[in-house]
Tab-separated table of N, CA and C and ligand atoms in Angstrom:
chain	number	residue	atom	x	y	z
A	1	MET	N	10.786	-21.291	6.943
A	1	MET	CA	9.765	-20.816	6.005
A	1	MET	C	10.194	-19.468	5.406
A	2	LYS	N	9.921	-19.279	4.110
A	2	LYS	CA	10.297	-18.031	3.429
A	2	LYS	C	9.535	-16.849	4.047
A	3	ARG	N	10.261	-15.747	4.240
A	3	ARG	CA	9.590	-14.563	4.782
A	3	ARG	C	8.644	-13.996	3.732
A	4	GLN	N	7.490	-13.554	4.191
A	4	GLN	CA	6.522	-12.963	3.249
A	4	GLN	C	7.088	-11.692	2.638
A	5	GLN	N	6.777	-11.471	1.365
A	5	GLN	CA	7.285	-10.286	0.679
A	5	GLN	C	6.133	-9.360	0.289
A	6	PHE	N	6.334	-8.082	0.570
A	6	PHE	CA	5.305	-7.079	0.290
A	6	PHE	C	5.835	-6.057	-0.711
A	7	VAL	N	4.962	-5.618	-1.613
A	7	VAL	CA	5.322	-4.484	-2.468
A	7	VAL	C	4.362	-3.345	-2.135
A	8	VAL	N	4.940	-2.194	-1.806
A	8	VAL	CA	4.132	-1.035	-1.428
A	8	VAL	C	4.267	0.004	-2.530
A	9	ILE	N	3.137	0.353	-3.134
A	9	ILE	CA	3.141	1.335	-4.220
A	9	ILE	C	2.662	2.675	-3.681
A	10	GLY	N	3.538	3.662	-3.719
A	10	GLY	CA	3.224	4.974	-3.152
A	10	GLY	C	3.844	5.076	-1.767
A	11	LEU	N	4.861	5.932	-1.642
A	11	LEU	CA	5.561	6.062	-0.351
A	11	LEU	C	5.267	7.415	0.288
A	12	GLY	N	4.001	7.825	0.249
A	12	GLY	CA	3.558	9.030	0.974
A	12	GLY	C	3.502	8.699	2.464
A	13	ARG	N	2.754	9.492	3.238
A	13	ARG	CA	2.720	9.251	4.693
A	13	ARG	C	2.186	7.866	5.007
A	14	PHE	N	1.092	7.473	4.348
A	14	PHE	CA	0.485	6.171	4.624
A	14	PHE	C	1.416	5.036	4.173
A	15	GLY	N	1.830	5.095	2.910
A	15	GLY	CA	2.641	3.998	2.350
A	15	GLY	C	3.987	3.852	3.039
A	16	SER	N	4.635	4.977	3.344
A	16	SER	CA	5.974	4.870	3.943
A	16	SER	C	5.883	4.288	5.357
A	17	ASN	N	4.883	4.725	6.123
A	17	ASN	CA	4.763	4.188	7.485
A	17	ASN	C	4.377	2.715	7.487
A	18	LEU	N	3.516	2.346	6.553
A	18	LEU	CA	3.147	0.934	6.426
A	18	LEU	C	4.383	0.104	6.071
A	19	ALA	N	5.166	0.613	5.115
A	19	ALA	CA	6.355	-0.119	4.667
A	19	ALA	C	7.369	-0.254	5.806
A	20	LEU	N	7.568	0.833	6.563
A	20	LEU	CA	8.553	0.784	7.658
A	20	LEU	C	8.111	-0.178	8.750
A	21	GLU	N	6.806	-0.196	9.018
A	21	GLU	CA	6.302	-1.100	10.062
A	21	GLU	C	6.472	-2.560	9.622
A	22	LEU	N	6.215	-2.838	8.350
A	22	LEU	CA	6.403	-4.205	7.851
A	22	LEU	C	7.876	-4.614	7.973
A	23	MET	N	8.783	-3.671	7.698
A	23	MET	CA	10.216	-3.953	7.858
A	23	MET	C	10.523	-4.275	9.320
A	24	ASP	N	9.969	-3.437	10.235
A	24	ASP	CA	10.191	-3.663	11.671
A	24	ASP	C	9.684	-5.032	12.106
A	25	LEU	N	8.602	-5.465	11.459
A	25	LEU	CA	8.020	-6.759	11.814
A	25	LEU	C	8.804	-7.919	11.186
A	26	GLY	N	9.800	-7.583	10.387
A	26	GLY	CA	10.697	-8.620	9.859
A	26	GLY	C	10.382	-9.101	8.457
A	27	TYR	N	9.547	-8.362	7.728
A	27	TYR	CA	9.199	-8.790	6.371
A	27	TYR	C	10.046	-8.059	5.335
A	28	GLU	N	10.012	-8.588	4.116
A	28	GLU	CA	10.739	-7.937	3.026
A	28	GLU	C	9.801	-6.984	2.306
A	29	VAL	N	10.299	-5.795	2.015
A	29	VAL	CA	9.436	-4.788	1.396
A	29	VAL	C	10.135	-4.119	0.211
A	30	LEU	N	9.426	-4.153	-0.920
A	30	LEU	CA	9.841	-3.354	-2.076
A	30	LEU	C	8.929	-2.126	-2.103
A	31	GLY	N	9.517	-0.940	-2.060
A	31	GLY	CA	8.738	0.290	-2.142
A	31	GLY	C	8.898	0.899	-3.522
A	32	ILE	N	7.792	1.350	-4.087
A	32	ILE	CA	7.825	1.980	-5.415
A	32	ILE	C	7.155	3.341	-5.335
A	33	ASP	N	7.810	4.349	-5.864
A	33	ASP	CA	7.185	5.665	-5.964
A	33	ASP	C	7.822	6.386	-7.151
A	34	ARG	N	7.037	7.245	-7.770
A	34	ARG	CA	7.605	7.973	-8.914
A	34	ARG	C	8.366	9.214	-8.457
A	35	ASN	N	8.258	9.510	-7.155
A	35	ASN	CA	8.943	10.673	-6.587
A	35	ASN	C	10.351	10.256	-6.119
A	36	GLU	N	11.337	10.782	-6.833
A	36	GLU	CA	12.727	10.388	-6.590
A	36	GLU	C	13.177	10.693	-5.155
A	37	GLU	N	12.781	11.883	-4.661
A	37	GLU	CA	13.212	12.287	-3.306
A	37	GLU	C	12.697	11.327	-2.246
A	38	LEU	N	11.415	10.953	-2.378
A	38	LEU	CA	10.835	10.040	-1.392
A	38	LEU	C	11.559	8.700	-1.414
A	39	VAL	N	11.844	8.232	-2.615
A	39	VAL	CA	12.508	6.928	-2.751
A	39	VAL	C	13.905	6.994	-2.146
A	40	GLU	N	14.572	8.099	-2.381
A	40	GLU	CA	15.930	8.246	-1.835
A	40	GLU	C	15.890	8.207	-0.297
A	41	GLU	N	14.886	8.921	0.265
A	41	GLU	CA	14.745	8.944	1.738
A	41	GLU	C	14.551	7.556	2.320
A	42	MET	N	13.834	6.712	1.558
A	42	MET	CA	13.459	5.397	2.085
A	42	MET	C	14.464	4.307	1.720
A	43	SER	N	15.374	4.625	0.808
A	43	SER	CA	16.150	3.551	0.175
A	43	SER	C	16.976	2.718	1.157
A	44	ASP	N	17.480	3.352	2.235
A	44	ASP	CA	18.272	2.500	3.147
A	44	ASP	C	17.421	1.913	4.279
A	45	GLN	N	16.111	2.156	4.221
A	45	GLN	CA	15.253	1.612	5.286
A	45	GLN	C	14.381	0.456	4.813
A	46	LEU	N	14.300	0.283	3.496
A	46	LEU	CA	13.484	-0.809	2.946
A	46	LEU	C	14.399	-1.828	2.265
A	47	THR	N	13.890	-3.019	2.032
A	47	THR	CA	14.703	-4.043	1.350
A	47	THR	C	15.138	-3.504	-0.013
A	48	HIS	N	14.176	-2.946	-0.747
A	48	HIS	CA	14.466	-2.259	-2.005
A	48	HIS	C	13.508	-1.085	-2.142
A	49	ALA	N	13.977	-0.003	-2.735
A	49	ALA	CA	13.098	1.125	-3.041
A	49	ALA	C	13.451	1.585	-4.449
A	50	VAL	N	12.413	1.742	-5.274
A	50	VAL	CA	12.649	1.997	-6.693
A	50	VAL	C	11.810	3.183	-7.159
A	51	VAL	N	12.432	4.034	-7.970
A	51	VAL	CA	11.688	5.123	-8.612
A	51	VAL	C	11.047	4.543	-9.866
A	52	ALA	N	9.728	4.523	-9.904
A	52	ALA	CA	9.055	3.978	-11.093
A	52	ALA	C	7.614	4.438	-11.122
A	53	ASP	N	7.044	4.410	-12.315
A	53	ASP	CA	5.614	4.679	-12.486
A	53	ASP	C	4.885	3.346	-12.339
A	54	ALA	N	4.083	3.253	-11.297
A	54	ALA	CA	3.417	1.990	-10.989
A	54	ALA	C	2.305	1.654	-11.974
A	55	THR	N	2.045	2.542	-12.941
A	55	THR	CA	1.038	2.212	-13.947
A	55	THR	C	1.713	1.721	-15.231
A	56	ASP	N	3.004	1.499	-15.169
A	56	ASP	CA	3.733	0.971	-16.322
A	56	ASP	C	3.915	-0.537	-16.135
A	57	GLU	N	3.122	-1.296	-16.876
A	57	GLU	CA	3.089	-2.746	-16.688
A	57	GLU	C	4.451	-3.398	-16.902
A	58	GLU	N	5.174	-2.918	-17.905
A	58	GLU	CA	6.473	-3.528	-18.202
A	58	GLU	C	7.443	-3.322	-17.039
A	59	VAL	N	7.371	-2.139	-16.423
A	59	VAL	CA	8.248	-1.861	-15.278
A	59	VAL	C	7.905	-2.810	-14.123
A	60	LEU	N	6.614	-2.968	-13.866
A	60	LEU	CA	6.216	-3.855	-12.760
A	60	LEU	C	6.674	-5.288	-13.033
A	61	LYS	N	6.557	-5.698	-14.293
A	61	LYS	CA	7.012	-7.053	-14.651
A	61	LYS	C	8.513	-7.180	-14.437
A	62	SER	N	9.251	-6.151	-14.874
A	62	SER	CA	10.704	-6.250	-14.774
A	62	SER	C	11.169	-6.228	-13.312
A	63	LEU	N	10.343	-5.682	-12.424
A	63	LEU	CA	10.693	-5.678	-11.001
A	63	LEU	C	10.282	-6.993	-10.311
A	64	GLY	N	9.665	-7.874	-11.076
A	64	GLY	CA	9.271	-9.171	-10.520
A	64	GLY	C	8.114	-9.073	-9.544
A	65	VAL	N	7.274	-8.052	-9.738
A	65	VAL	CA	6.189	-7.793	-8.793
A	65	VAL	C	5.228	-8.994	-8.668
A	66	ARG	N	5.105	-9.779	-9.725
A	66	ARG	CA	4.178	-10.922	-9.688
A	66	ARG	C	4.555	-11.943	-8.606
A	67	ASN	N	5.819	-11.933	-8.185
A	67	ASN	CA	6.270	-12.933	-7.206
A	67	ASN	C	6.027	-12.528	-5.753
A	68	PHE	N	5.485	-11.332	-5.551
A	68	PHE	CA	5.260	-10.883	-4.174
A	68	PHE	C	3.976	-11.499	-3.609
A	69	ASP	N	3.965	-11.659	-2.284
A	69	ASP	CA	2.797	-12.276	-1.638
A	69	ASP	C	1.650	-11.285	-1.515
A	70	CYS	N	1.996	-10.031	-1.330
A	70	CYS	CA	0.946	-9.032	-1.093
A	70	CYS	C	1.365	-7.699	-1.697
A	71	GLY	N	0.430	-7.044	-2.371
A	71	GLY	CA	0.702	-5.715	-2.942
A	71	GLY	C	-0.227	-4.708	-2.314
A	72	ILE	N	0.326	-3.577	-1.923
A	72	ILE	CA	-0.493	-2.531	-1.301
A	72	ILE	C	-0.436	-1.285	-2.172
A	73	VAL	N	-1.595	-0.828	-2.617
A	73	VAL	CA	-1.655	0.413	-3.395
A	73	VAL	C	-1.936	1.533	-2.395
A	74	ALA	N	-0.894	2.303	-2.102
A	74	ALA	CA	-1.012	3.358	-1.095
A	74	ALA	C	-1.085	4.735	-1.754
A	75	ILE	N	-1.741	4.768	-2.907
A	75	ILE	CA	-1.987	6.042	-3.597
A	75	ILE	C	-3.439	6.403	-3.312
A	76	GLY	N	-3.688	7.630	-2.859
A	76	GLY	CA	-5.062	7.990	-2.551
A	76	GLY	C	-5.597	9.083	-3.454
A	77	ASN	N	-4.941	10.222	-3.390
A	77	ASN	CA	-5.505	11.408	-4.049
A	77	ASN	C	-5.702	11.255	-5.540
A	78	ASP	N	-4.785	10.587	-6.182
A	78	ASP	CA	-4.911	10.406	-7.619
A	78	ASP	C	-5.647	9.088	-7.891
A	79	ILE	N	-6.974	9.203	-7.970
A	79	ILE	CA	-7.801	7.994	-8.062
A	79	ILE	C	-7.489	7.200	-9.325
A	80	GLN	N	-7.209	7.921	-10.401
A	80	GLN	CA	-6.894	7.216	-11.655
A	80	GLN	C	-5.651	6.339	-11.479
A	81	MET	N	-4.615	6.913	-10.873
A	81	MET	CA	-3.373	6.156	-10.645
A	81	MET	C	-3.633	4.971	-9.721
A	82	SER	N	-4.426	5.216	-8.689
A	82	SER	CA	-4.742	4.155	-7.730
A	82	SER	C	-5.425	2.984	-8.444
A	83	ILE	N	-6.391	3.306	-9.280
A	83	ILE	CA	-7.151	2.254	-9.966
A	83	ILE	C	-6.280	1.512	-10.984
A	84	LEU	N	-5.465	2.258	-11.715
A	84	LEU	CA	-4.608	1.597	-12.709
A	84	LEU	C	-3.593	0.683	-12.016
A	85	ALA	N	-3.010	1.162	-10.937
A	85	ALA	CA	-2.020	0.337	-10.225
A	85	ALA	C	-2.693	-0.918	-9.656
A	86	ALA	N	-3.914	-0.755	-9.141
A	86	ALA	CA	-4.624	-1.913	-8.568
A	86	ALA	C	-4.939	-2.942	-9.652
A	87	ILE	N	-5.381	-2.485	-10.828
A	87	ILE	CA	-5.681	-3.421	-11.929
A	87	ILE	C	-4.420	-4.196	-12.298
A	88	LEU	N	-3.315	-3.482	-12.404
A	88	LEU	CA	-2.077	-4.149	-12.813
A	88	LEU	C	-1.654	-5.197	-11.776
A	89	LEU	N	-1.748	-4.856	-10.499
A	89	LEU	CA	-1.361	-5.837	-9.471
A	89	LEU	C	-2.256	-7.066	-9.541
A	90	LYS	N	-3.553	-6.856	-9.738
A	90	LYS	CA	-4.477	-7.998	-9.850
A	90	LYS	C	-4.126	-8.833	-11.079
A	91	ASP	N	-3.911	-8.148	-12.211
A	91	ASP	CA	-3.627	-8.874	-13.464
A	91	ASP	C	-2.298	-9.630	-13.408
A	92	LEU	N	-1.352	-9.071	-12.664
A	92	LEU	CA	-0.066	-9.761	-12.554
A	92	LEU	C	-0.187	-11.024	-11.694
A	93	GLY	N	-1.280	-11.121	-10.961
A	93	GLY	CA	-1.555	-12.353	-10.218
A	93	GLY	C	-1.066	-12.360	-8.784
A	94	ILE	N	-0.785	-11.196	-8.225
A	94	ILE	CA	-0.405	-11.157	-6.798
A	94	ILE	C	-1.570	-11.716	-5.975
A	95	LYS	N	-1.233	-12.567	-5.020
A	95	LYS	CA	-2.272	-13.279	-4.262
A	95	LYS	C	-3.209	-12.306	-3.524
A	96	THR	N	-2.641	-11.375	-2.815
A	96	THR	CA	-3.465	-10.452	-2.028
A	96	THR	C	-3.147	-9.013	-2.422
A	97	VAL	N	-4.193	-8.295	-2.818
A	97	VAL	CA	-4.015	-6.884	-3.165
A	97	VAL	C	-4.851	-6.044	-2.195
A	98	VAL	N	-4.182	-5.081	-1.587
A	98	VAL	CA	-4.818	-4.193	-0.618
A	98	VAL	C	-4.697	-2.786	-1.198
A	99	ALA	N	-5.727	-1.965	-1.022
A	99	ALA	CA	-5.617	-0.597	-1.550
A	99	ALA	C	-6.289	0.386	-0.612
A	100	LYS	N	-5.705	1.579	-0.585
A	100	LYS	CA	-6.266	2.655	0.234
A	100	LYS	C	-7.274	3.428	-0.608
A	101	ALA	N	-8.411	3.778	0.003
A	101	ALA	CA	-9.413	4.585	-0.706
A	101	ALA	C	-9.626	5.887	0.039
A	102	ILE	N	-9.911	6.948	-0.724
A	102	ILE	CA	-10.147	8.236	-0.062
A	102	ILE	C	-11.629	8.597	-0.019
A	103	SER	N	-12.458	7.784	-0.678
A	103	SER	CA	-13.899	8.027	-0.606
A	103	SER	C	-14.615	6.693	-0.792
A	104	VAL	N	-15.889	6.694	-0.456
A	104	VAL	CA	-16.670	5.453	-0.573
A	104	VAL	C	-16.713	5.003	-2.035
A	105	LEU	N	-16.885	5.951	-2.947
A	105	LEU	CA	-16.969	5.586	-4.363
A	105	LEU	C	-15.640	5.028	-4.881
A	106	HIS	N	-14.554	5.638	-4.433
A	106	HIS	CA	-13.231	5.123	-4.778
A	106	HIS	C	-13.108	3.682	-4.272
A	107	GLY	N	-13.538	3.454	-3.043
A	107	GLY	CA	-13.479	2.111	-2.464
A	107	GLY	C	-14.329	1.120	-3.244
A	108	ARG	N	-15.506	1.568	-3.671
A	108	ARG	CA	-16.393	0.666	-4.440
A	108	ARG	C	-15.753	0.284	-5.757
A	109	ALA	N	-15.096	1.253	-6.397
A	109	ALA	CA	-14.421	0.959	-7.669
A	109	ALA	C	-13.315	-0.071	-7.437
A	110	LEU	N	-12.559	0.106	-6.367
A	110	LEU	CA	-11.468	-0.837	-6.079
A	110	LEU	C	-12.025	-2.239	-5.815
A	111	GLU	N	-13.130	-2.296	-5.087
A	111	GLU	CA	-13.744	-3.605	-4.816
A	111	GLU	C	-14.190	-4.273	-6.103
A	112	LYS	N	-14.762	-3.495	-7.007
A	112	LYS	CA	-15.236	-4.058	-8.280
A	112	LYS	C	-14.081	-4.612	-9.101
A	113	LEU	N	-12.893	-4.073	-8.894
A	113	LEU	CA	-11.725	-4.569	-9.628
A	113	LEU	C	-11.181	-5.857	-9.017
A	114	GLY	N	-11.738	-6.226	-7.862
A	114	GLY	CA	-11.291	-7.462	-7.219
A	114	GLY	C	-10.237	-7.245	-6.152
A	115	VAL	N	-10.026	-5.992	-5.741
A	115	VAL	CA	-9.076	-5.732	-4.647
A	115	VAL	C	-9.563	-6.480	-3.404
A	116	ASP	N	-8.641	-7.179	-2.746
A	116	ASP	CA	-9.038	-8.075	-1.666
A	116	ASP	C	-9.408	-7.330	-0.383
A	117	ARG	N	-8.744	-6.209	-0.160
A	117	ARG	CA	-9.077	-5.446	1.050
A	117	ARG	C	-8.922	-3.964	0.771
A	118	VAL	N	-9.989	-3.216	1.016
A	118	VAL	CA	-9.950	-1.765	0.820
A	118	VAL	C	-9.857	-1.116	2.199
A	119	ILE	N	-8.912	-0.181	2.324
A	119	ILE	CA	-8.703	0.497	3.601
A	119	ILE	C	-9.072	1.969	3.453
A	120	TYR	N	-9.779	2.478	4.453
A	120	TYR	CA	-10.133	3.898	4.504
A	120	TYR	C	-9.409	4.469	5.718
A	121	PRO	N	-8.154	4.924	5.557
A	121	PRO	CA	-7.350	5.262	6.739
A	121	PRO	C	-7.978	6.304	7.652
A	122	GLU	N	-8.506	7.382	7.096
A	122	GLU	CA	-9.052	8.435	7.955
A	122	GLU	C	-10.297	7.936	8.689
A	123	ARG	N	-11.185	7.254	7.955
A	123	ARG	CA	-12.405	6.746	8.585
A	123	ARG	C	-12.054	5.749	9.693
A	124	ASP	N	-11.171	4.796	9.365
A	124	ASP	CA	-10.833	3.747	10.325
A	124	ASP	C	-10.147	4.326	11.561
A	125	MET	N	-9.278	5.310	11.355
A	125	MET	CA	-8.583	5.912	12.502
A	125	MET	C	-9.562	6.714	13.356
A	126	GLY	N	-10.516	7.393	12.716
A	126	GLY	CA	-11.529	8.139	13.469
A	126	GLY	C	-12.323	7.203	14.377
A	127	ILE	N	-12.736	6.067	13.817
A	127	ILE	CA	-13.527	5.097	14.593
A	127	ILE	C	-12.686	4.559	15.760
A	128	ARG	N	-11.434	4.252	15.449
A	128	ARG	CA	-10.543	3.679	16.458
A	128	ARG	C	-10.316	4.647	17.619
A	129	VAL	N	-10.068	5.894	17.282
A	129	VAL	CA	-9.818	6.891	18.332
A	129	VAL	C	-11.073	7.090	19.176
A	130	ALA	N	-12.247	7.092	18.542
A	130	ALA	CA	-13.500	7.248	19.301
A	130	ALA	C	-13.627	6.131	20.338
A	131	HIS	N	-13.327	4.904	19.918
A	131	HIS	CA	-13.414	3.773	20.856
A	131	HIS	C	-12.416	3.935	21.989
A	132	GLN	N	-11.211	4.376	21.639
A	132	GLN	CA	-10.182	4.541	22.676
A	132	GLN	C	-10.569	5.634	23.669
A	133	LEU	N	-11.230	6.688	23.184
A	133	LEU	CA	-11.588	7.794	24.056
A	133	LEU	C	-12.638	7.407	25.090
A	134	VAL	N	-13.568	6.552	24.703
A	134	VAL	CA	-14.642	6.202	25.642
A	134	VAL	C	-14.350	4.914	26.404
A	135	THR	N	-13.302	4.221	26.038
A	135	THR	CA	-12.942	2.979	26.723
A	135	THR	C	-11.454	3.054	27.078
A	136	PRO	N	-11.118	3.795	28.146
A	136	PRO	CA	-9.701	4.043	28.445
A	136	PRO	C	-8.865	2.780	28.606
A	137	ASN	N	-9.490	1.687	29.078
A	137	ASN	CA	-8.688	0.481	29.315
A	137	ASN	C	-8.629	-0.453	28.112
A	138	LEU	N	-9.251	-0.007	27.026
A	138	LEU	CA	-9.287	-0.862	25.829
A	138	LEU	C	-7.872	-1.062	25.302
A	139	LEU	N	-7.538	-2.324	25.074
A	139	LEU	CA	-6.226	-2.596	24.478
A	139	LEU	C	-6.236	-2.075	23.051
A	140	ASP	N	-5.109	-1.592	22.570
A	140	ASP	CA	-5.011	-1.083	21.210
A	140	ASP	C	-5.405	-2.189	20.238
A	141	TYR	N	-6.241	-1.868	19.262
A	141	TYR	CA	-6.618	-2.898	18.287
A	141	TYR	C	-6.559	-2.351	16.887
B	1	ATP	P1	-0.344	10.265	1.918
B	1	ATP	O1	-1.656	10.753	2.454
B	1	ATP	O2	-0.131	8.808	2.126
B	1	ATP	O3	0.818	11.118	2.329
B	1	ATP	P2	-0.527	11.829	-0.382
B	1	ATP	O4	-1.865	12.397	-0.126
B	1	ATP	O5	0.668	12.697	-0.105
B	1	ATP	O6	-0.410	10.433	0.361
B	1	ATP	P3	-1.147	10.361	-2.763
B	1	ATP	O7	-1.729	11.035	-3.935
B	1	ATP	O8	-2.005	9.490	-1.947
B	1	ATP	O9	-0.409	11.475	-1.900
B	1	ATP	O10	0.127	9.573	-3.290
B	1	ATP	C1	0.938	8.811	-2.427
B	1	ATP	C2	2.248	8.548	-3.116
B	1	ATP	O11	2.021	7.814	-4.320
B	1	ATP	C3	3.012	9.808	-3.520
B	1	ATP	O12	4.298	9.774	-2.923
B	1	ATP	C4	3.089	9.745	-5.037
B	1	ATP	O13	4.333	10.196	-5.547
B	1	ATP	C5	2.909	8.259	-5.313
B	1	ATP	N1	2.353	7.976	-6.639
B	1	ATP	C6	1.238	8.523	-7.200
B	1	ATP	N2	1.041	8.029	-8.432
B	1	ATP	C7	2.066	7.143	-8.650
B	1	ATP	C8	2.436	6.309	-9.765
B	1	ATP	N3	1.723	6.256	-10.889
B	1	ATP	N4	3.542	5.537	-9.648
B	1	ATP	C9	4.284	5.573	-8.525
B	1	ATP	N5	3.987	6.330	-7.452
B	1	ATP	C10	2.896	7.118	-7.515
């Protein structure tokens, strides 16, 4: 069976760690970031890493992004960029689009665009750590 392919947009702390973990799990990962230094750092650790503006539709098309199984928008602080990248991934027809949100309103906007899964990393990690603290034998989840 063909290995699932992921495209990760934004290689900051969240995006780069997600991309590296997917690589460790044996999947193919295309990383995109407009920051040349970040892309250079990641280039020999990902299947492909490209310097590009993820809000440029023609660039995404030329990278064949429509053929990926899952796209992750790992841009948080710049909500405009996050929303534009998410719209483009949805419009290109990627089956599953996941996006990180930095606030509830940001998350609601992403949901309205049809993003399949919205992640709130800080909120989710806070909840997870609280559970781990009061349940020492809890298996990591
Ligand atoms: P993190 O918390 O994951 O470290 P951050 O807070 O440093 O992220 P964000 O604003 O969430 O920064 O952006 C994450 C990454 O997305 C950055 O490396 C940034 O260069 C990249 N990025 C932002 N806008 C675009 C864009 N239009 N095209 C490509 N990459 C982008």
